[in-house]
Coordinates of C-alpha atoms in Angstrom, one line a residue:
X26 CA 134.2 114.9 333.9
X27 CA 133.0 117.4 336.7
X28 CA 132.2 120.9 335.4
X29 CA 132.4 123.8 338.2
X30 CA 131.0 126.6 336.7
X31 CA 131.1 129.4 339.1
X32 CA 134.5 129.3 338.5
X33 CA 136.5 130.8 335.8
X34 CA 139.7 128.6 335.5
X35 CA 139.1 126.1 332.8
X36 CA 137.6 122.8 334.0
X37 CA 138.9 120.8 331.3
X38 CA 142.0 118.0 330.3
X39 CA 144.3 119.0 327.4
X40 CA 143.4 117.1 323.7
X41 CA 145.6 117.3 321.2
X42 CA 142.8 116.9 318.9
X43 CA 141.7 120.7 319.7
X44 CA 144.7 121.8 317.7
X45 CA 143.2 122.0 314.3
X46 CA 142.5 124.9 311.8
X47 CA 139.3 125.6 313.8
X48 CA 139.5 125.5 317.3
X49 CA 136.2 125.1 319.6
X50 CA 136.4 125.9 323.2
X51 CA 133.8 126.0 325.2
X52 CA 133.5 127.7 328.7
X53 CA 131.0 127.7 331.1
X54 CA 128.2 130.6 331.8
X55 CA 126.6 132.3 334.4
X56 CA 123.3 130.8 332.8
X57 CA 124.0 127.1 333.4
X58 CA 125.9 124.5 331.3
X59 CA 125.2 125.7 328.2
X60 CA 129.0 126.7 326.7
X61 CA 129.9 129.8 324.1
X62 CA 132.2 128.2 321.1
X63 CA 135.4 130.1 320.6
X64 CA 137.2 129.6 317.0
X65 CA 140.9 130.3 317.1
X66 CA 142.2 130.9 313.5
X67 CA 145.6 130.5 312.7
X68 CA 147.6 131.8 309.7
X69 CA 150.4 128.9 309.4
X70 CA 151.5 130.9 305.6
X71 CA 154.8 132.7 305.0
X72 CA 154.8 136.4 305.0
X73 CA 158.7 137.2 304.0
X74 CA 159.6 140.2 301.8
X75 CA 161.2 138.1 299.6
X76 CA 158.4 135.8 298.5
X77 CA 157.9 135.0 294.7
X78 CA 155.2 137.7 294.9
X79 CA 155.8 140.0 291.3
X80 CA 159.0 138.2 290.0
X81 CA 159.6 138.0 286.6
X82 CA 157.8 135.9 284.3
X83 CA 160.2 133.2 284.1
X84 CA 159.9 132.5 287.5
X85 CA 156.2 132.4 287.6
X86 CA 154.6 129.1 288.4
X87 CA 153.1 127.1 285.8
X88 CA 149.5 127.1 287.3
X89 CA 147.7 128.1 290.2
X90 CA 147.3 131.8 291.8
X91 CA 151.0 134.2 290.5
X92 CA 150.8 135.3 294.3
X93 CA 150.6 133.0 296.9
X94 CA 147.7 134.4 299.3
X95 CA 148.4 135.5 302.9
X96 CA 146.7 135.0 306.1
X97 CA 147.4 137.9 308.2
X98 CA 146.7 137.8 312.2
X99 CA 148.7 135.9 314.3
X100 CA 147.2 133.4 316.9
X101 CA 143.8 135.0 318.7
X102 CA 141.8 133.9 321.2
X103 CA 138.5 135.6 321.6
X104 CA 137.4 134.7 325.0
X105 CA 141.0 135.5 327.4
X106 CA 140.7 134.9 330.7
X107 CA 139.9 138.2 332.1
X108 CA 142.9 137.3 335.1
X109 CA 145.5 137.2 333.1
X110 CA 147.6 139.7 331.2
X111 CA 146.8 140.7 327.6
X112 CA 149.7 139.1 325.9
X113 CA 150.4 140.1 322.4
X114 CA 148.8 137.4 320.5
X115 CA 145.9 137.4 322.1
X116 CA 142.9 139.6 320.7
X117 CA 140.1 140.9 323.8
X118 CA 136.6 140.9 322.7
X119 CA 135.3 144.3 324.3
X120 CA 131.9 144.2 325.8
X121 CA 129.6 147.4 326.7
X122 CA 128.7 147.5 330.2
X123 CA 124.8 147.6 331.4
X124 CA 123.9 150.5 332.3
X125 CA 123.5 150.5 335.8
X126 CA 125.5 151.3 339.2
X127 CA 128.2 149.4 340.0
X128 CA 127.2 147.7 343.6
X129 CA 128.7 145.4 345.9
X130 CA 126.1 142.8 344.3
X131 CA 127.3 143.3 341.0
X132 CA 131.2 142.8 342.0
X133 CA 130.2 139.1 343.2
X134 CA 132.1 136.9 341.5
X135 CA 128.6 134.3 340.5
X136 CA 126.4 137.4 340.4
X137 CA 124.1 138.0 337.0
X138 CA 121.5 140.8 337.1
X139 CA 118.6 140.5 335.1
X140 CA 117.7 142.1 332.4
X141 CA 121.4 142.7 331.0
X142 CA 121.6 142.9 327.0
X143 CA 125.6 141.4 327.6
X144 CA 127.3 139.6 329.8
X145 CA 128.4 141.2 333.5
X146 CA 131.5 142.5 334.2
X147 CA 132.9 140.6 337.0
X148 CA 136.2 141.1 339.0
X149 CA 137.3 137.9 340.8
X150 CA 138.5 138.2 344.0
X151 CA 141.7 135.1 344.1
X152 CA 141.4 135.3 348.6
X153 CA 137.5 135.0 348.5
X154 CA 136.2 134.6 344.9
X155 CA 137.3 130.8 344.8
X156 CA 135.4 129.7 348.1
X157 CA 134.4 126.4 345.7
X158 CA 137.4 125.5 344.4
X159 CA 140.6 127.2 346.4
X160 CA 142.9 125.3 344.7
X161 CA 142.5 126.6 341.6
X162 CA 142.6 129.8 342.7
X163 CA 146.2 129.6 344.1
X164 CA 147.2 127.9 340.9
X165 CA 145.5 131.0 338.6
X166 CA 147.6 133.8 341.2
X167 CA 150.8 131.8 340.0
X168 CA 150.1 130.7 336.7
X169 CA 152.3 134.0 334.9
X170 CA 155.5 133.8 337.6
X171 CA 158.9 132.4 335.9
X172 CA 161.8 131.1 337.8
X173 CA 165.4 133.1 337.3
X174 CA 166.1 129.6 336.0
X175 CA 163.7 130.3 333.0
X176 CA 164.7 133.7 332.3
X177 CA 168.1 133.3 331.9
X178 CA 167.9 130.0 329.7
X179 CA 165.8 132.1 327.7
X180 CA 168.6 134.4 326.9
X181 CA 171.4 132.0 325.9
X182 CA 168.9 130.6 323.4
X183 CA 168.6 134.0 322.0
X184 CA 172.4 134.5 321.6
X185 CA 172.7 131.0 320.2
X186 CA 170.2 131.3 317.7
X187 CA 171.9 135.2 316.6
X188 CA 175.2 132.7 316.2
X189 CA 173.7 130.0 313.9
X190 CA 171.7 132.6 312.3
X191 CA 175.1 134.7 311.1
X192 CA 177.0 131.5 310.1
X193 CA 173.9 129.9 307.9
X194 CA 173.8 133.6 305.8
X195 CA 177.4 133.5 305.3
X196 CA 177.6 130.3 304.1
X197 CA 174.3 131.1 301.7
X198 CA 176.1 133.8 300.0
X199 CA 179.1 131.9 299.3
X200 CA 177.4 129.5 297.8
X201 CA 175.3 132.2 296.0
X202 CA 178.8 133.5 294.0
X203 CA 179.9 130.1 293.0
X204 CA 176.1 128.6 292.1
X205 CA 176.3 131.9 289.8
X206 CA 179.5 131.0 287.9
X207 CA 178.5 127.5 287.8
X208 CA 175.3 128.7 285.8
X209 CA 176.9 131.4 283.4
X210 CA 179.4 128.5 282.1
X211 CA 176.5 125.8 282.1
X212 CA 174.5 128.2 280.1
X213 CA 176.7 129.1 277.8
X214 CA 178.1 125.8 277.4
X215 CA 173.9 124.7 276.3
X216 CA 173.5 127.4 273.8
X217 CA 176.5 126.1 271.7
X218 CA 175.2 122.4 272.5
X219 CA 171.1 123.1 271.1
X220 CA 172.7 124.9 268.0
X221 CA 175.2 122.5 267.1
X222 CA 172.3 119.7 267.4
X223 CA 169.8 122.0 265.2
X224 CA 172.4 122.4 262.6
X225 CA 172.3 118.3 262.6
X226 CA 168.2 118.3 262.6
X227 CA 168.4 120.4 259.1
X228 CA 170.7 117.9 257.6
X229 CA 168.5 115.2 258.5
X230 CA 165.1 117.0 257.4
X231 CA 166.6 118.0 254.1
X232 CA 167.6 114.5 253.7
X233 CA 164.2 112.9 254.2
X234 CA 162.5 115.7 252.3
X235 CA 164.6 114.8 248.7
X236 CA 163.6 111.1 249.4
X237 CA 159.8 111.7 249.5
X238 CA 160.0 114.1 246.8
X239 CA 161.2 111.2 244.4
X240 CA 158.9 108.5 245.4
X241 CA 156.0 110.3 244.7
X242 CA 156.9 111.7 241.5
X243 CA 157.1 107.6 240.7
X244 CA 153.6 107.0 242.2
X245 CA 152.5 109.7 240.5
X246 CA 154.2 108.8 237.2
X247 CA 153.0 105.0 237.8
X248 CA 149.8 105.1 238.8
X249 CA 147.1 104.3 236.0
X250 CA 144.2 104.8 235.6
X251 CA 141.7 102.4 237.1
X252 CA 138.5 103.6 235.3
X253 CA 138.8 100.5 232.7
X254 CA 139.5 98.0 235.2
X255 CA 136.2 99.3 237.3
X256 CA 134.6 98.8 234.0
X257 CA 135.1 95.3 233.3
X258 CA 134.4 94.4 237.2
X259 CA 131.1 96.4 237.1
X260 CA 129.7 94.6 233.4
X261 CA 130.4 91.4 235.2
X262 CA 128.5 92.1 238.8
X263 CA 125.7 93.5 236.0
X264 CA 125.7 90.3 234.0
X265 CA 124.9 88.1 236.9
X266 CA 121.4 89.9 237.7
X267 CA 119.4 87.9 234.4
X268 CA 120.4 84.5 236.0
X269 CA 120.2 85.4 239.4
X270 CA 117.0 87.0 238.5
X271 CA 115.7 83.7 236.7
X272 CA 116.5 81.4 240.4
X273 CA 114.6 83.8 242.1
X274 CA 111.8 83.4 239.8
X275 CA 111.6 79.9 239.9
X276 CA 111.7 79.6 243.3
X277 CA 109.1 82.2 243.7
X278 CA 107.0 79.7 241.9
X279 CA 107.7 76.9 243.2
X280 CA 106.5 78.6 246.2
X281 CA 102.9 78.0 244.5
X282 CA 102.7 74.3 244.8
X283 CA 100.4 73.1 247.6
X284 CA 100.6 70.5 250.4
X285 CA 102.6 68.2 250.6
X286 CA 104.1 69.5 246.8
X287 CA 106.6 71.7 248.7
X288 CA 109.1 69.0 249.3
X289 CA 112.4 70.3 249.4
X290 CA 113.3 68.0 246.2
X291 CA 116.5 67.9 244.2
X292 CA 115.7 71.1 241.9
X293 CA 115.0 73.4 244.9
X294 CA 118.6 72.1 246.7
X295 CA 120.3 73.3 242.7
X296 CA 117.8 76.4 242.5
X297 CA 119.6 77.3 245.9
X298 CA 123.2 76.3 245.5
X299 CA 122.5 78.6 241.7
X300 CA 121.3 81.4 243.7
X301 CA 123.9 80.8 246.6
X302 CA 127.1 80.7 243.6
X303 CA 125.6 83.1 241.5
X304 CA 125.4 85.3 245.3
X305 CA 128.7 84.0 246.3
X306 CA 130.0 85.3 242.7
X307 CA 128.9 89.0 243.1
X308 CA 129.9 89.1 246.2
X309 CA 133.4 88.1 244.5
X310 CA 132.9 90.7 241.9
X311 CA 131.7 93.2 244.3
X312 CA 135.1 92.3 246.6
X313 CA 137.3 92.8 243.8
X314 CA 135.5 96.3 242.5
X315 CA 136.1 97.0 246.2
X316 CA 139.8 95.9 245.7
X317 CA 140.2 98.1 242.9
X318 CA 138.4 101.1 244.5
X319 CA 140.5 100.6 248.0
X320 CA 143.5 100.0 246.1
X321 CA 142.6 103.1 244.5
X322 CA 141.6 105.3 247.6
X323 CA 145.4 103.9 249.0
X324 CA 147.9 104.8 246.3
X325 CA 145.5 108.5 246.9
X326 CA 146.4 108.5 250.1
X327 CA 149.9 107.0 249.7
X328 CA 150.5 110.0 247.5
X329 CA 148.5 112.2 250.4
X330 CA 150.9 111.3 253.3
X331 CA 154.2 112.0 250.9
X332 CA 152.8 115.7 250.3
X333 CA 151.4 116.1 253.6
X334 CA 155.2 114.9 255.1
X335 CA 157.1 117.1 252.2
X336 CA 154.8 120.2 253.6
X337 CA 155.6 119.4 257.0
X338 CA 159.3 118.9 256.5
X339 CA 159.4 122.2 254.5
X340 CA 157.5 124.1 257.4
X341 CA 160.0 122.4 259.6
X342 CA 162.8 123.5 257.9
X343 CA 161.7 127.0 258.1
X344 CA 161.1 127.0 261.4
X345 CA 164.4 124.8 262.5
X346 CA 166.6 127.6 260.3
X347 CA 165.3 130.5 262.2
X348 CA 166.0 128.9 264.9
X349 CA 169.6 127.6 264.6
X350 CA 170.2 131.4 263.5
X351 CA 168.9 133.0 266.8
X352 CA 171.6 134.1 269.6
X353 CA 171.5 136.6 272.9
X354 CA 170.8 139.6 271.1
X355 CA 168.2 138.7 268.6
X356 CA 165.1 140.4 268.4
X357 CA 161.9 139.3 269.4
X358 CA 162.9 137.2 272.1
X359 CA 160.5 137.0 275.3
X360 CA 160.0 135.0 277.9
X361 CA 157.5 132.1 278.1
X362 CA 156.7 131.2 281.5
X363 CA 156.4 127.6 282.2
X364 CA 156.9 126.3 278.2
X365 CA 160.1 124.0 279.4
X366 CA 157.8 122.0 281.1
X367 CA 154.9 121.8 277.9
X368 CA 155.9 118.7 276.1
X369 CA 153.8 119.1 272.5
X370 CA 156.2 115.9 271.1
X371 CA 154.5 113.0 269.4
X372 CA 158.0 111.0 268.2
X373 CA 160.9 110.9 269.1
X374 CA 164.4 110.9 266.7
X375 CA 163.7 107.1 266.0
X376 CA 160.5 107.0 265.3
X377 CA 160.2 110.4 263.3
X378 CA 162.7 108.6 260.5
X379 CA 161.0 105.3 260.8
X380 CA 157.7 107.3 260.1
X381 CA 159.3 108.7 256.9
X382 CA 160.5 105.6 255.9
X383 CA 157.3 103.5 256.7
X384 CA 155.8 105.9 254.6
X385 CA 157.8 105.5 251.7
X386 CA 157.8 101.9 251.9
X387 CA 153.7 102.2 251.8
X388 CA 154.4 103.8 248.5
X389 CA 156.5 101.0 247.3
X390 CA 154.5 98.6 248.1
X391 CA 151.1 100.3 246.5
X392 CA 152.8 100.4 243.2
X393 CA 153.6 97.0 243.6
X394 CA 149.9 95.7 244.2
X395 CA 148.7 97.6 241.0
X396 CA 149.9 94.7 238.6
X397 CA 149.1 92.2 241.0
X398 CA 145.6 93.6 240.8
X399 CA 145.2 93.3 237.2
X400 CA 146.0 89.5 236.9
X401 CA 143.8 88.6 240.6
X402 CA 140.8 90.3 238.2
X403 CA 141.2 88.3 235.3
X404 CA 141.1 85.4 237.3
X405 CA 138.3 85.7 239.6
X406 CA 136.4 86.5 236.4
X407 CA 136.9 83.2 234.5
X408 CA 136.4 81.1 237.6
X409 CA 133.1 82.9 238.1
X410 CA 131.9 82.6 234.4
X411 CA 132.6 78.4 235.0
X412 CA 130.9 78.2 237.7
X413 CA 127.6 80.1 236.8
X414 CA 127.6 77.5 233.4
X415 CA 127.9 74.4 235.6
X416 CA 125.4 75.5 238.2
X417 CA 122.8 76.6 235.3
X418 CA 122.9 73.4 233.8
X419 CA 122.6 71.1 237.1
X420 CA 119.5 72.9 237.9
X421 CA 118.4 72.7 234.3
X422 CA 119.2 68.4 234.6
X423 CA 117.6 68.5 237.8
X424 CA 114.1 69.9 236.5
X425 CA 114.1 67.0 234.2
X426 CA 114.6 64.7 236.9
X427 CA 112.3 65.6 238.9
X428 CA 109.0 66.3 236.3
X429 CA 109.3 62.7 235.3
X430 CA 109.0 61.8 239.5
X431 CA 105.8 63.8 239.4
X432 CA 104.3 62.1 236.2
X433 CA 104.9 58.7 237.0
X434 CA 103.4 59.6 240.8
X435 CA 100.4 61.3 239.0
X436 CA 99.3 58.4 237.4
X437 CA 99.3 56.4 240.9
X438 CA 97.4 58.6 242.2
X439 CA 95.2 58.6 239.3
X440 CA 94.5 54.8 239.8
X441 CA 94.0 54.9 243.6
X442 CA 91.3 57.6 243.1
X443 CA 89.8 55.1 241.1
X444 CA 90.0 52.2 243.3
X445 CA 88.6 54.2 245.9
X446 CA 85.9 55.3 243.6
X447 CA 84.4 51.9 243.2
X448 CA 85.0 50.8 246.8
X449 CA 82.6 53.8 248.1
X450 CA 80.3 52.6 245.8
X451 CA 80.6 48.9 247.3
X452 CA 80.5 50.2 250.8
X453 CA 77.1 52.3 249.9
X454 CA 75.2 49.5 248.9
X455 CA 76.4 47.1 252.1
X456 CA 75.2 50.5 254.4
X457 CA 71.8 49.9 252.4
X458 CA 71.5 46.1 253.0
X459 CA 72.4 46.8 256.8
X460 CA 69.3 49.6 257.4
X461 CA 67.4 47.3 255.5
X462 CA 67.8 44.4 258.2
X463 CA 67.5 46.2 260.9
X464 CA 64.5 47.6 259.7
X465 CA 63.4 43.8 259.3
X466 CA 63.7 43.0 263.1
X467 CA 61.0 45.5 264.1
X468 CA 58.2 43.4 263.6
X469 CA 59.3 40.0 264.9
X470 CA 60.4 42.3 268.1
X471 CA 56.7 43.8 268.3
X472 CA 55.1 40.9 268.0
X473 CA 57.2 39.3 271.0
X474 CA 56.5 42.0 273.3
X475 CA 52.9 41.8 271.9
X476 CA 52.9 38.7 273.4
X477 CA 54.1 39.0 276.6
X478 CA 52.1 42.0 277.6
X479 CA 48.8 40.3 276.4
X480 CA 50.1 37.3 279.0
X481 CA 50.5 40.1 281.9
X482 CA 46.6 40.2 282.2
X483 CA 46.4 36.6 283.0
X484 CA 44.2 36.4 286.6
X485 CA 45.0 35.1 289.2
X486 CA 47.4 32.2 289.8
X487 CA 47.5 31.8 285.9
X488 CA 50.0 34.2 286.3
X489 CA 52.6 31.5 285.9
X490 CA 56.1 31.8 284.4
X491 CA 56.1 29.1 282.2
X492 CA 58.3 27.9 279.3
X493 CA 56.4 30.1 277.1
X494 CA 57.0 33.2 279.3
X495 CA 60.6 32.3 279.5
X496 CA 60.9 31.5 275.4
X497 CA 59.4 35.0 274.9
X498 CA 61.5 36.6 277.3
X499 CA 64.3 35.2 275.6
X500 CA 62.7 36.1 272.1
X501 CA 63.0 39.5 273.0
X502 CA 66.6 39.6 274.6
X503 CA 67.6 37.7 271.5
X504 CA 66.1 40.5 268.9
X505 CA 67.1 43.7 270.9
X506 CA 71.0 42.0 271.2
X507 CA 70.7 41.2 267.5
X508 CA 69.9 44.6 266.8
X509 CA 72.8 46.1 268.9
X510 CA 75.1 44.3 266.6
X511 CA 73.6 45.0 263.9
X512 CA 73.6 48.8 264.6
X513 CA 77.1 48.4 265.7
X514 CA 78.1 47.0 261.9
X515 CA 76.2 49.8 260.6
X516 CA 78.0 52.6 262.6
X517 CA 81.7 50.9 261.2
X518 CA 80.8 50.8 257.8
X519 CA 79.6 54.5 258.0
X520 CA 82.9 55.1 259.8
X521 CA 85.0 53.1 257.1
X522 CA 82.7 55.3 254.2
X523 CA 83.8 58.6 255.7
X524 CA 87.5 57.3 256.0
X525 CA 86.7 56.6 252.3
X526 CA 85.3 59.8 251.3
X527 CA 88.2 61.5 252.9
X528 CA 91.1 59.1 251.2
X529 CA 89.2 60.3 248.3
X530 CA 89.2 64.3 248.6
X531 CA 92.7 63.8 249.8
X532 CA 94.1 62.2 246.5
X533 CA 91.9 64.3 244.5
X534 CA 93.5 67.4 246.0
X535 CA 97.4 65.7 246.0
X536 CA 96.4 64.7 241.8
X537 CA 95.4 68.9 241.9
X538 CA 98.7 69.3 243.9
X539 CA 100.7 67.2 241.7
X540 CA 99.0 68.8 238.4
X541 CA 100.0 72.0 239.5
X542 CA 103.4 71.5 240.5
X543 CA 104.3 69.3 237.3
X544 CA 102.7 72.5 235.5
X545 CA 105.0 74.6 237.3
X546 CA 108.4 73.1 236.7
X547 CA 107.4 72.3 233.1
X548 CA 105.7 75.0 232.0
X549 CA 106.8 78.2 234.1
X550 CA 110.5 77.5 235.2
X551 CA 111.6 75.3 232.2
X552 CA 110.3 77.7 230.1
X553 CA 112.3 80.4 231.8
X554 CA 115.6 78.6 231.7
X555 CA 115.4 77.4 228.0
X556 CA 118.0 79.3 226.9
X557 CA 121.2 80.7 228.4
X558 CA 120.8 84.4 229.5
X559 CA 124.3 85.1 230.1
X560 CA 126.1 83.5 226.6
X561 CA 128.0 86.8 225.9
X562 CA 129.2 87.2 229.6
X563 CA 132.3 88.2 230.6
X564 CA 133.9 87.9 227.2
X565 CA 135.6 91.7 226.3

């Protein structure tokens, strides 16, 4: 887009986009094509006298500002076209002049002295100030004319909007008179309405109020006292401890046996399945002291929600009766702006009755459990008492079993040790005889060497490789290969008598292994578990 800017007409298309809260228009300068930004701000809110501005507090909004704000001036535009007529929405930005003589220079239409702190003052001449552009210049001389045409269709929109005007606040105050009867009987009628239903809401409160009030004056009558039946459960969970106690022990010495002693055997499996039951049955007792406590804490809090629904049904009551007496002329009444639309409900009718009723069946059925309680104790507390005794005396069978495993394996490895024993003493003696013959070679190999370097310093052609110098040279080979094997014998039997020396520290350490562990379950666990700790449990 081409940009004249000598001229002052606006060299610029139309965009719809411009129209926004903040306008920007730009305009060209004496100075080059650098553009001033012009903000048009335009107040689009309502300014009528009879705005919601200070009514009464019933007709106050809910939330935001009570007065609406208001955004005064009309359309401005700071920057008019200095051609044109000041029209009355449009606001002139007035400039100081420089201070210098006004000359024919400075009335040129592109002329800009220097040194000027504002902009010149320039008066376009339409004939001869558009020289550039002449068309624009005719259409700025015609751009405020209107046709007769225009001017008189401007009037009959006038009287025709008087006319509609006139009939559309006639209409509004006959509809006014009749909206105002409408509302007095509509009121009225919704006065007698809300007090006729609060008279039913007492009934229904009182109603619910007499029914709470006798069920818990029956849990209250009804519920014993669960100090003796704590009691018993807590004895039990306390005579557990001794056997439980004795397990533990024995595992924690059967955790002293070495090697491969710590077999999981039979006994350890009973030890744990003990410890696991004996667990299993505190756990039990511990569930049904939890039982009793929680059963406890309920019909408490059964009892809580009947007092705390009686209160509120009481306060209710109160509140609903000073309600249902209240009329037009009543004192204290004030306005609340907005409370129509604050909703504090948590129920409605249906579930406010079914909340009462839930919680009277709650209370029913907690003075039902109580019994039910009682014989679930006795119960558990027998079953538990068998099943320590059978677990006791399985592990107890189990030891037995399993100290005469370790004798009888003892003994075996008694008589290996021994076997060994006297074949390391076999093996010592056959290492002996083996040094011995090797020792023995030496000399037959020296003298056979002897022999052939005493032949070596034979002169001459006597140097001859006879059968003698060939049966030496074999006498040697034959000595030094004897030797070999006979060092290799000597290596495996000192192999096989330090695989014999370690069979033996290895039974000697599983015989102090199996010592230890037979001492163990004999000594230190049977001796804890000779006698029942727990004869008198459980028995009241």
């Amino acid at each position: 887009m081409k940009f004249f800017k000598d001229v002052y007409i606006e060299n610029r298309l139309f965009d719809h986009r411009l129209v926004k809260n903040d306008l920007i228009d730009q305009w060209p300068t004496e100075k080059g094509n650098k553009y001033v930004e012009r903000k048009d701000h335009r107040n689009l809110m309502e300014s009528y006298p009879w705005s919601t501005a200070g009514a009464p507090p019933c007709m106050e909004p809910v939330s935001g500002p009570s007065v609406p704000p208001r955004v005064g001036t009309s359309y401005q535009t700071a920057h008019p076209h200095p051609w044109r007529p000041t029209l009355s929405y449009e606001m002139i930005e007035v400039k100081n002049l420089a201070e210098q003589p006004v000359t024919n220079q400075l009335v040129k239409p592109t002329f800009a002295p220097a040194n000027m702190t504002t902009e010149p003052l320039t008066f376009p001449n339409l004939v001869t100030g558009f020289h550039r552009n002449p068309q624009h210049a005719a259409r700025a001389a015609l751009y405020t004319r209107y046709t007769p045409g225009e001017w008189a269709n401007n009037n009959l929109s006038k009287y025709a909007e008087s006319n509609i005007n006139r009939n559309q606040s006639e209409r509004l105050r006959n509809d006014a008179v009749r909206l105002m009867r409408e509302t007095d009987e509509k009121t009225a009628q919704g006065q007698r309405d809300a007090g006729r239903r609060l008279g039913e809401r007492i009934t229904d409160v009182t109603f619910w109020r007499n029914e709470l009030n006798t069920e818990m004056e029956k849990l209250v009558s009804e519920s014993s006292a669960f100090s003796e039946l704590k009691r018993k459960c807590g004895k039990a969970m306390l005579d557990l401890e001794a056997p439980l106690h004795i397990a533990q022990e024995c595992l924690y010495h059967r955790e002293g046996r070495a090697g491969v002693e710590k077999v999981h055997d039979c006994v350890e499996k009973a030890l744990l399945l003990e410890i696991d039951n004996l667990r299993n049955s505190r756990d039990k007792l511990k569930e049904l002291h939890e039982r009793i406590t929680n059963q406890a804490h309920d019909c408490r809090a059964a009892q809580h929600l009947l007092e705390e629904d009686v209160s509120g049904k009481e306060s209710t009551l109160g509140i609903d009766s000073v309600c249902h007496q209240l009329n037009n002329y009543s004192r204290g009444l004030a306005y609340y702006g907005g409370i129509e639309k604050y909703d504090p409900s948590v129920s409605t009718q249906e579930s406010w009755a079914e909340a009462s009723s839930q919680r009277v069946s709650r209370s029913q059925a907690e003075r039902a459990k109580l019994s039910q309680l009682r014989s679930d104790a006795e119960a558990t507390v027998n079953a538990i008492a068998t099943s320590v005794w059978d677990h006791w005396n399985n592990t107890n069978n189990a030891f037995d079993r399993r100290s005469q495993e370790m004798a009888e394996s003892k003994n075996k490895i008694q008589l290996h040790l021994h076997k060994t024993q006297q074949e390391l003493f076999d093996l010592e003696k056959h290492i002996f005889l083996l040094q011995k013959a090797i020792q023995d070679k030496s000399n037959p190999l020296k003298v056979a060497q002897t022999r052939l370097e005493a032949r070596s310093h034979r002169p001459g052609v006597e140097l001859c490789k006879d059968y003698a110098q060939l049966r030496l040279t074999q006498e040697v080979e034959d000595i030094k290969g004897v030797v070999n094997n006979l060092h290799h014998k000597l290596q495996e039997a000192e192999a096989q008598h330090q695989s014999l020396l370690k069979t033996r520290a290895s039974l000697e350490s599983d015989l102090r292994n199996k010592v230890n562990a037979l001492f163990i379950d004999r000594e230190k666990c049977m001796g804890l578990r000779r006698s029942f700790p727990v004869d008198n449990m459980i028995k009241y």
